[in-house]
Amino acid sequence: MSGATMSGGVLWQRWLDPATEYCFTKIEAGNAPEEGHELPAVPKFLDYAPDQDRVAPLAPEVAAAIEIASFVRYDASSDSYGVTPLDFAPRPNSLARGFPTLYSTGISPH
């Protein structure tokens, strides 16, 4: 919710600062979601988080979480069910575009 709110240009709401800190604390403690439907919210949050100095050290952990998450579908031509790399990195400047898991699947990082 924090990432979605910040991506819409909202930079202040009474609940946003505590929610942002909660998200950072959970991710820093190694508690990224393990399920593919929840996990795309993490890179989105990191893309829009106001404290980008805290973001960079978390990128490897989030990339590793994507690699082992359930319901992640790397083959876009497959009929199998799941979220795709573009759910994690929908824009060229998305943090997750630099994750090896995404560009090793044939999706260009640009």
GROMACS .gro file of C-alpha atoms in nm:
model
  110
    1MET     CA    1   0.000   0.000   0.000
    2SER     CA    2   0.287   0.238   0.077
    3GLY     CA    3   0.449   0.180  -0.262
    4ALA     CA    4   0.120   0.219  -0.446
    5THR     CA    5   0.043   0.540  -0.259
    6MET     CA    6   0.388   0.688  -0.324
    7SER     CA    7   0.378   0.580  -0.690
    8GLY     CA    8   0.063   0.790  -0.726
    9GLY     CA    9   0.253   1.098  -0.611
   10VAL     CA   10   0.123   1.109  -0.255
   11LEU     CA   11   0.420   1.188  -0.036
   12TRP     CA   12   0.246   1.252   0.292
   13GLN     CA   13  -0.043   1.095   0.474
   14ARG     CA   14  -0.059   1.053   0.849
   15TRP     CA   15  -0.016   0.675   0.817
   16LEU     CA   16   0.244   0.677   0.537
   17ASP     CA   17   0.560   0.741   0.742
   18PRO     CA   18   0.487   0.464   0.996
   19ALA     CA   19   0.382   0.228   0.713
   20THR     CA   20   0.701   0.305   0.521
   21GLU     CA   21   0.914   0.237   0.828
   22TYR     CA   22   0.724  -0.087   0.888
   23CYS     CA   23   0.792  -0.201   0.530
   24PHE     CA   24   1.162  -0.118   0.554
   25THR     CA   25   1.191  -0.298   0.888
   26LYS     CA   26   1.022  -0.613   0.754
   27ILE     CA   27   1.238  -0.624   0.439
   28GLU     CA   28   1.560  -0.546   0.630
   29ALA     CA   29   1.480  -0.832   0.870
   30GLY     CA   30   1.458  -1.074   0.578
   31ASN     CA   31   1.080  -1.097   0.581
   32ALA     CA   32   1.000  -1.039   0.215
   33PRO     CA   33   0.684  -1.222   0.104
   34GLU     CA   34   0.739  -1.571  -0.033
   35GLU     CA   35   0.437  -1.574  -0.259
   36GLY     CA   36   0.449  -1.436  -0.612
   37HIS     CA   37   0.127  -1.237  -0.582
   38GLU     CA   38   0.249  -1.038  -0.282
   39LEU     CA   39   0.612  -1.001  -0.382
   40PRO     CA   40   0.573  -0.747  -0.669
   41ALA     CA   41   0.470  -0.492  -0.405
   42VAL     CA   42   0.823  -0.503  -0.260
   43PRO     CA   43   1.017  -0.372  -0.564
   44LYS     CA   44   0.739  -0.118  -0.619
   45PHE     CA   45   0.779   0.002  -0.261
   46LEU     CA   46   1.156   0.021  -0.305
   47ASP     CA   47   1.120   0.214  -0.633
   48TYR     CA   48   0.924   0.489  -0.458
   49ALA     CA   49   1.063   0.477  -0.105
   50PRO     CA   50   1.185   0.818   0.006
   51ASP     CA   51   1.505   0.687   0.168
   52GLN     CA   52   1.692   0.548  -0.133
   53ASP     CA   53   2.007   0.499   0.078
   54ARG     CA   54   1.822   0.217   0.254
   55VAL     CA   55   1.704   0.065  -0.075
   56ALA     CA   56   2.034  -0.035  -0.242
   57PRO     CA   57   2.144  -0.285   0.027
   58LEU     CA   58   1.804  -0.458   0.004
   59ALA     CA   59   1.811  -0.525  -0.370
   60PRO     CA   60   2.006  -0.856  -0.352
   61GLU     CA   61   1.773  -0.995  -0.087
   62VAL     CA   62   1.463  -0.900  -0.286
   63ALA     CA   63   1.613  -1.051  -0.603
   64ALA     CA   64   1.679  -1.375  -0.414
   65ALA     CA   65   1.322  -1.377  -0.281
   66ILE     CA   66   1.188  -1.350  -0.637
   67GLU     CA   67   1.399  -1.647  -0.745
   68ILE     CA   68   1.240  -1.877  -0.489
   69ALA     CA   69   0.888  -1.732  -0.474
   70SER     CA   70   0.588  -1.941  -0.565
   71PHE     CA   71   0.370  -1.850  -0.863
   72VAL     CA   72   0.646  -1.671  -1.055
   73ARG     CA   73   0.635  -1.755  -1.426
   74TYR     CA   74   0.955  -1.672  -1.614
   75ASP     CA   75   0.853  -1.803  -1.956
   76ALA     CA   76   0.613  -1.552  -2.108
   77SER     CA   77   0.509  -1.802  -2.375
   78SER     CA   78   0.407  -2.059  -2.115
   79ASP     CA   79   0.041  -2.119  -2.037
   80SER     CA   80   0.125  -2.185  -1.674
   81TYR     CA   81  -0.025  -1.964  -1.407
   82GLY     CA   82   0.178  -1.697  -1.230
   83VAL     CA   83   0.313  -1.347  -1.221
   84THR     CA   84   0.579  -1.252  -1.474
   85PRO     CA   85   0.903  -1.053  -1.450
   86LEU     CA   86   0.716  -0.750  -1.580
   87ASP     CA   87   0.500  -0.757  -1.268
   88PHE     CA   88   0.818  -0.695  -1.071
   89ALA     CA   89   0.972  -0.440  -1.308
   90PRO     CA   90   0.704  -0.271  -1.518
   91ARG     CA   91   0.914   0.033  -1.611
   92PRO     CA   92   1.261   0.063  -1.765
   93ASN     CA   93   1.388   0.242  -1.454
   94SER     CA   94   1.241  -0.009  -1.206
   95LEU     CA   95   1.491  -0.129  -0.947
   96ALA     CA   96   1.403  -0.490  -1.029
   97ARG     CA   97   1.514  -0.445  -1.392
   98GLY     CA   98   1.867  -0.495  -1.263
   99PHE     CA   99   1.791  -0.828  -1.097
  100PRO     CA  100   1.970  -1.115  -1.276
  101THR     CA  101   1.659  -1.331  -1.248
  102LEU     CA  102   1.468  -1.091  -1.469
  103TYR     CA  103   1.711  -1.028  -1.750
  104SER     CA  104   1.839  -1.386  -1.762
  105THR     CA  105   1.491  -1.485  -1.877
  106GLY     CA  106   1.525  -1.308  -2.209
  107ILE     CA  107   1.354  -0.988  -2.100
  108SER     CA  108   1.571  -0.694  -2.188
  109PRO     CA  109   1.673  -0.476  -1.892
  110HIS     CA  110   1.602  -0.167  -2.107
   0.00000   0.00000   0.00000
